[in-house]
Coordinates of C-alpha atoms in Angstrom, one line a residue:
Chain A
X1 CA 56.6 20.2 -9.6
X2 CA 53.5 17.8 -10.5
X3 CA 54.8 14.9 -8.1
X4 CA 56.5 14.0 -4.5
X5 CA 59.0 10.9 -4.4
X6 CA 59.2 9.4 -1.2
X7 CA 62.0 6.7 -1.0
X8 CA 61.5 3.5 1.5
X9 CA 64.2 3.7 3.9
X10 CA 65.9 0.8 2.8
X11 CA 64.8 0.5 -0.4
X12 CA 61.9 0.8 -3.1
X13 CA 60.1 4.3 -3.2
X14 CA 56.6 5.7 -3.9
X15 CA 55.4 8.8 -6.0
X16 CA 52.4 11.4 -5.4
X17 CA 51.4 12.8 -8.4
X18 CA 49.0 15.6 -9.2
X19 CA 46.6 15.0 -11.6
X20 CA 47.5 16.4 -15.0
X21 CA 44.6 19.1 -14.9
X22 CA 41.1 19.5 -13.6
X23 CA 42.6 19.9 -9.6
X24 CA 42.7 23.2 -8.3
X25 CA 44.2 23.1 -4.8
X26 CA 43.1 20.4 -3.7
X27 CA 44.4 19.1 0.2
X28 CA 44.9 15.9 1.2
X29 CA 45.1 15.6 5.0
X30 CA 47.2 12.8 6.5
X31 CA 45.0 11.2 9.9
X32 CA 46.5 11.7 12.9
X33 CA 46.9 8.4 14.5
X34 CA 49.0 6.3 12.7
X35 CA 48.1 3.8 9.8
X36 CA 48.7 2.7 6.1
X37 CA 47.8 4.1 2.7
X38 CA 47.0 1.8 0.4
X39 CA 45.8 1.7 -3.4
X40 CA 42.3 0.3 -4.2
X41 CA 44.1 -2.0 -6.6
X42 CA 45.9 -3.7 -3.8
X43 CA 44.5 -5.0 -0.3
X44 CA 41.8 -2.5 0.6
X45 CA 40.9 -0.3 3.5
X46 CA 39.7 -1.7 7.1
X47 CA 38.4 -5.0 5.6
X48 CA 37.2 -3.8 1.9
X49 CA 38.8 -5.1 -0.5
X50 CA 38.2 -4.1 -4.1
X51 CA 39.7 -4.8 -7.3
X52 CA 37.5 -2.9 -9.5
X53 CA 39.0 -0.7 -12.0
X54 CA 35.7 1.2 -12.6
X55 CA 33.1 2.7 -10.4
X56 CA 31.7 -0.2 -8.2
X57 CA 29.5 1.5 -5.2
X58 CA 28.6 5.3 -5.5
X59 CA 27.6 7.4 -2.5
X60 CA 25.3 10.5 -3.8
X61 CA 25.2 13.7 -2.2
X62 CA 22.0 12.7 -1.2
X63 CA 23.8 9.8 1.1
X64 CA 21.7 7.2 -1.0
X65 CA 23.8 4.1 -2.3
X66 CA 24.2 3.0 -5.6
X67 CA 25.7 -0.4 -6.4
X68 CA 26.7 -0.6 -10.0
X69 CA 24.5 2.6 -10.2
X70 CA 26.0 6.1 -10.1
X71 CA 22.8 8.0 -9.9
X72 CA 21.1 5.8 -7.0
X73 CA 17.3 7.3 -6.6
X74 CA 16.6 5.1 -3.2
X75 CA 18.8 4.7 0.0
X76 CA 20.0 1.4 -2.1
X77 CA 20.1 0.6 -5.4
X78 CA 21.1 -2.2 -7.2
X79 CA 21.9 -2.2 -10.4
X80 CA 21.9 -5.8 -11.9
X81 CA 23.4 -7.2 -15.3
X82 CA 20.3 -7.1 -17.8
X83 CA 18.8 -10.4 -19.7
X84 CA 16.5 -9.2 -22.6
X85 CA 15.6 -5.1 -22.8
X86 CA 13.2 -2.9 -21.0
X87 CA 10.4 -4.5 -18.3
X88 CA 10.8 -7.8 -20.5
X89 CA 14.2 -8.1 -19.3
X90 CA 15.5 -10.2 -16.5
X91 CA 18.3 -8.6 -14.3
X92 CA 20.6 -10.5 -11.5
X93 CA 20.3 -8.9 -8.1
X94 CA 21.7 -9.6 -5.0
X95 CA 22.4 -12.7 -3.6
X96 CA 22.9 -15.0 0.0
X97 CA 24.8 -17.6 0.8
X98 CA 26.0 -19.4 3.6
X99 CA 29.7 -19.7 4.1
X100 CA 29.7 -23.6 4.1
X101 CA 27.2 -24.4 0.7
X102 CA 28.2 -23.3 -2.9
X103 CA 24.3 -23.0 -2.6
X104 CA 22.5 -19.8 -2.9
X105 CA 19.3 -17.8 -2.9
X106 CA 19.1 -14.5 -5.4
X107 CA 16.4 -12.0 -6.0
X108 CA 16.3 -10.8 -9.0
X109 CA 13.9 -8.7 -11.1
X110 CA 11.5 -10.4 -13.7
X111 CA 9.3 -8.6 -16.7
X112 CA 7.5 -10.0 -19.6
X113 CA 4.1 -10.8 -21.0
X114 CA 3.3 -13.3 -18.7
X115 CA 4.8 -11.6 -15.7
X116 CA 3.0 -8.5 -15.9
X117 CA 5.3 -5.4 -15.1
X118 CA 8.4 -5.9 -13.5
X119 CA 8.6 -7.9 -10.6
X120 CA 11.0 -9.5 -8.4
X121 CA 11.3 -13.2 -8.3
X122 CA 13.5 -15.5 -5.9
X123 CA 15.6 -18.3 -7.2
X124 CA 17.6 -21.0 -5.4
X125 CA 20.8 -21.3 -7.6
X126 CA 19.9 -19.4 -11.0
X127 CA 17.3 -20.8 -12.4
X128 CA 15.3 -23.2 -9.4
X129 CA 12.5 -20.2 -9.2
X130 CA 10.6 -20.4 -5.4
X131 CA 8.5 -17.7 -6.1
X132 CA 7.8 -14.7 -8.1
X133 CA 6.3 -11.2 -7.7
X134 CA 4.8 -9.9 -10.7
X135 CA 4.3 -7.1 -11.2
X136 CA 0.7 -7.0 -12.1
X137 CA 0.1 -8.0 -8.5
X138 CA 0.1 -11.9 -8.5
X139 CA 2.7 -14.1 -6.5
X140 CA 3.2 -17.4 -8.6
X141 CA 4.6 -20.4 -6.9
X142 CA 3.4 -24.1 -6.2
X143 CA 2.0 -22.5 -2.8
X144 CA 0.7 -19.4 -3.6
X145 CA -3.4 -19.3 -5.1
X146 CA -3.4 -18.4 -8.7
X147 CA -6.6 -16.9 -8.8
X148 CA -9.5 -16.9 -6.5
X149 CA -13.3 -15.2 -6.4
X150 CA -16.2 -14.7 -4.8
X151 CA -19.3 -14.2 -7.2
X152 CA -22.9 -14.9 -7.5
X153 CA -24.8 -14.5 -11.0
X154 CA -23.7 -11.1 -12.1
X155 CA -21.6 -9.6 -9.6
X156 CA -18.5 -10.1 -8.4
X157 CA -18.0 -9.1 -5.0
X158 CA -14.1 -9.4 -4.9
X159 CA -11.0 -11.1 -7.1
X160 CA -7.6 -11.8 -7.7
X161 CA -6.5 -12.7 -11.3
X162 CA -9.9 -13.0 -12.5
X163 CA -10.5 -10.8 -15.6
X164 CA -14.5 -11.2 -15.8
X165 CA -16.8 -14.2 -15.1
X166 CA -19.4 -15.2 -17.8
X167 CA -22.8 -15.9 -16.5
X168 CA -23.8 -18.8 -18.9
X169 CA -27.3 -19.6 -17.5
X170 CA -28.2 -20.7 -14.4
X171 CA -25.7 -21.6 -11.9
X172 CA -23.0 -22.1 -14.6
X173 CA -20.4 -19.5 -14.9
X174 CA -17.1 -19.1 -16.5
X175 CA -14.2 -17.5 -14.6
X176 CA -12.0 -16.2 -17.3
X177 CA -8.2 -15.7 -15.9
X178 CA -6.3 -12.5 -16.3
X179 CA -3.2 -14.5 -16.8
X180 CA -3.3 -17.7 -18.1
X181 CA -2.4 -20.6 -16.6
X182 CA 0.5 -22.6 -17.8
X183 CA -1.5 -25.8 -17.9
X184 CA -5.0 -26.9 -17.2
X185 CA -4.0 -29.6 -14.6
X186 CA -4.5 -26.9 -11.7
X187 CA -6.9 -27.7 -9.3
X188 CA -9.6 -25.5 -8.4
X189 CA -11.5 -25.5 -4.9
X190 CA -15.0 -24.1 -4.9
X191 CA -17.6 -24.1 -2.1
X192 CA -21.0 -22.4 -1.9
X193 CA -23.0 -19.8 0.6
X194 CA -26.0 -21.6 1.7
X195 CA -28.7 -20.2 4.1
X196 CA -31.3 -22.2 4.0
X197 CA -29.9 -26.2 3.6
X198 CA -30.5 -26.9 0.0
X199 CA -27.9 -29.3 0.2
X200 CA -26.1 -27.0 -2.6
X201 CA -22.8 -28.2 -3.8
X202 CA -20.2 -26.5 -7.0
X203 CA -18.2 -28.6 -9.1
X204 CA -15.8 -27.7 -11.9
X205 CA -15.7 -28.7 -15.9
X206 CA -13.8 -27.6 -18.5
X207 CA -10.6 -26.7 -16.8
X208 CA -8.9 -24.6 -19.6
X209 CA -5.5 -22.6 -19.6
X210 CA -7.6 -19.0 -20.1
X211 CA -11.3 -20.4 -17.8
X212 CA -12.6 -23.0 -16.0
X213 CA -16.6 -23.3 -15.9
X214 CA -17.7 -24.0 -12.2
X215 CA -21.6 -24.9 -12.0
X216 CA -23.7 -25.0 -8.6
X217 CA -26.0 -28.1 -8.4
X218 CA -28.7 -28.4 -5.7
X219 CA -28.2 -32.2 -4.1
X220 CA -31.8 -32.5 -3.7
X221 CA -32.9 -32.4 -7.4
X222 CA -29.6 -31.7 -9.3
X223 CA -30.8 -28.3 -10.7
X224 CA -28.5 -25.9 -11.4
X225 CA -29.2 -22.7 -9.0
X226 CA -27.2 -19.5 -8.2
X227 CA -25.9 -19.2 -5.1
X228 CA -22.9 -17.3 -4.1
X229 CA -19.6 -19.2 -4.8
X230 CA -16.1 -19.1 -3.7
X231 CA -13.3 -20.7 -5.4
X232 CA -9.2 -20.3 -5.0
X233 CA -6.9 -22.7 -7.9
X234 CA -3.8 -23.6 -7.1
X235 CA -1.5 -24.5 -10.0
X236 CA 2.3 -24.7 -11.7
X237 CA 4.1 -21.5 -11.6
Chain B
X1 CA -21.0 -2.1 -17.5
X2 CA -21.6 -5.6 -18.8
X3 CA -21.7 -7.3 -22.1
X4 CA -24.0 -9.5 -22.9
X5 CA -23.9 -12.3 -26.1
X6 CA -25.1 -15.2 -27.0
X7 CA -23.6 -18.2 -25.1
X8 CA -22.8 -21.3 -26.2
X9 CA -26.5 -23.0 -25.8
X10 CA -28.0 -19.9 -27.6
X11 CA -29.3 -18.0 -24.6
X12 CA -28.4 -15.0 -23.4
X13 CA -25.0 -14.7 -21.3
X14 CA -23.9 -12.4 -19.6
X15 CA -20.3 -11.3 -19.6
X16 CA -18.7 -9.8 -16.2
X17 CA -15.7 -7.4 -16.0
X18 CA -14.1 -8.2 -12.6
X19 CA -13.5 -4.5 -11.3
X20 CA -9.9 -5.1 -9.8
X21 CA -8.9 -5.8 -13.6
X22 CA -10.6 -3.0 -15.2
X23 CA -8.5 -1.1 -12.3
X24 CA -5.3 -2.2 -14.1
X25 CA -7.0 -1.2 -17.2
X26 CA -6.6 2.9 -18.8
X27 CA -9.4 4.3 -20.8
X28 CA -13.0 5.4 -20.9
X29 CA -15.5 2.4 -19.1
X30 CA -16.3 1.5 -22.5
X31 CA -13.3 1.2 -23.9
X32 CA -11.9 -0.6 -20.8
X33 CA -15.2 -3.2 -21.6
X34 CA -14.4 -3.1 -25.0
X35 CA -10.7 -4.8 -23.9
X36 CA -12.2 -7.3 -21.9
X37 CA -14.7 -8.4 -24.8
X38 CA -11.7 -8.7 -26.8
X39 CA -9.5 -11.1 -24.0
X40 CA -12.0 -13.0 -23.0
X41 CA -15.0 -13.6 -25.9
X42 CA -14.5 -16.5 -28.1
X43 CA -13.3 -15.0 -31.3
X44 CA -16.3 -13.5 -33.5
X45 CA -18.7 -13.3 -30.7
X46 CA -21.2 -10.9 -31.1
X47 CA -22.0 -8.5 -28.0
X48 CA -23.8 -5.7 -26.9
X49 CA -22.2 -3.6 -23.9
X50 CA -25.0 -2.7 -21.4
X51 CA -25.0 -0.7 -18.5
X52 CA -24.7 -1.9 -15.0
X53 CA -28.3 -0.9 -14.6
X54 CA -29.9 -2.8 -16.7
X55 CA -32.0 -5.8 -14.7
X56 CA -30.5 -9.4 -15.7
X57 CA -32.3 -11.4 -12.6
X58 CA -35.4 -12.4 -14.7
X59 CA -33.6 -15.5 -15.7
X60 CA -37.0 -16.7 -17.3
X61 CA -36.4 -13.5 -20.2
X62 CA -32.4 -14.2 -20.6
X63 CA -33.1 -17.8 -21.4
X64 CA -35.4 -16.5 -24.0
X65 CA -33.3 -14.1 -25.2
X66 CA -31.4 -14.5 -29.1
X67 CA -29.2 -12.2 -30.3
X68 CA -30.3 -10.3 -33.6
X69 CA -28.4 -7.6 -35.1
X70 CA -26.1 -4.8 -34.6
X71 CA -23.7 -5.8 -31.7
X72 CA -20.2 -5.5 -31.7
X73 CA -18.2 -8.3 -32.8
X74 CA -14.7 -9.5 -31.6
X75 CA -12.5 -9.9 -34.1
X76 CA -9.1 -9.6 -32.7
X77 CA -7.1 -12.0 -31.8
X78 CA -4.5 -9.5 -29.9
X79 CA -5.1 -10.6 -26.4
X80 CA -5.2 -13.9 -26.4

């Protein structure tokens, strides 16, 4: 006998059924406080309800969590719906809303040339971006610096986006960006270490997509000197 | 290491690898200079790669310096 009828005691009925092969004994044990079984398909269990017909959320052995993922490798892991292939791809993650807005924030992963590695960027709706995580290190928004150094002639003392610096001549350098910028209307802030009141002062030129040339000018007789310069560009994302 | 080439007023300039980029960078030190050369010399520039010992303060001897012969020469356009 592969299955149990029960019949509803006015009408209808319902059928337990083995499954055809691959079961070897196994027990089902009923809970002993009262309640209701219910398929997946219809209303759900203590407030989850699910219409999935195929594996939505995995549990490993490992009690890590998989959401569209059935081999989950950290305590949660979601797997999104993929735009483009490998870290050039863009995948939808997870998402918040508040219950009285359509209106939503999602984090999703981001790869490609210009993003580095694969990152994680932060959208309002699907495509308003706030900010991105790339994953060569930088965080590109309106609000966040695009590059920044602190160098004097030859040496660079520390960087962010800044691939090398050219020492034209002196007090004129190049600072060549690791990524690009996506236009040349950023603006670039640059000030100057001074010990001994030259009345020194940097200015930019040449504000390209790939460098900007920043020069250091003594006030006093507008020759160009080497002093060691600071400067942090803010730009489009 | 360092490159140096001649700049655009025909003096000596001196090209810097930032260290945190060369960190994201696999390969020997030359080879890791060698892709910087490539991303960030104007295409067809002539350099030598020199060693981070080499003294470049006498500004008075770069300014006088002209590139010869012999240097390496970017000719790829692959990073830009």
């Amino acid at each position: 006998m592969s299955t149990i009828k029960l019949n509803g005691t006015s009408s209808g009925s319902s059928i337990i059924k083995a499954p055809d092969s691959g079961s070897t004994n196994q027990t089902f044990t009923l809970p002993a406080s009262s309640g209701t079984l219910v398929t997946t398909t219809d209303a759900g269990v203590a407030g989850i309800t699910s219409a999935a017909d195929a594996t939505a959320i995995t549990i490993s052995s490992a009690e890590k969590v998989g959401i569209g993922e059935t081999s989950p490798t950290t305590h949660l892991l979601c797997l999104g719906e993929d735009s483009g292939s490998g870290d050039s791809g863009a995948s939808s993650g997870i998402s918040f809303r508040a219950s009285n807005t359509e209106n939503y924030i999602s984090m999703s992963t981001v790869g490609g040339a210009n993003n580095g590695a694969r990152g994680l960027v932060i959208n309002r709706e699907s495509s308003n971006e706030l900010i991105k995580f790339c994953g060569d290190g930088r965080g590109v928004s309106q609000f966040t610096a695009r590059a920044w150094a602190n160098y004097n002639d030859t040496t660079i003392y520390d960087s962010h986006n800044i691939s090398s610096m050219t020492d034209v001549e002196t007090g004129m350098s190049y600072a060549n960006f690791t990524s690009a910028m996506p236009n040349a209307s950023y603006v670039v802030q640059a000030t100057a270490y001074s010990s001994n009141c030259d009345k020194h002062g940097p200015y930019i030129a040449d504000a390209e997509t790939g460098r900007v040339k920043i020069l250091s000018l003594l006030k006093t007789n507008c020759d160009y000197a080497d002093r060691t310069t600071h400067f942090v560009i803010f730009g489009d994302a | 290491m360092k490159i140096i080439f001649e700049g655009e007023k025909g003096i000596a300039s001196v090209l810097v690898p930032a260290s945190k980029f060369l960190a994201t960078l696999t390969g020997t030190d030359e080879e890791k200079t060698i892709y910087v050369a490539n991303k960030d010399l104007p295409t067809g520039t002539k350099y030598e790669i020199i060693a981070d010992s080499v003294d470049l303060s006498d500004r008075a001897f770069r300014n006088a310096w002209t590139y010869t012969a012999g240097a390496s020469e970017r000719t790829s356009e692959e990073n830009e």
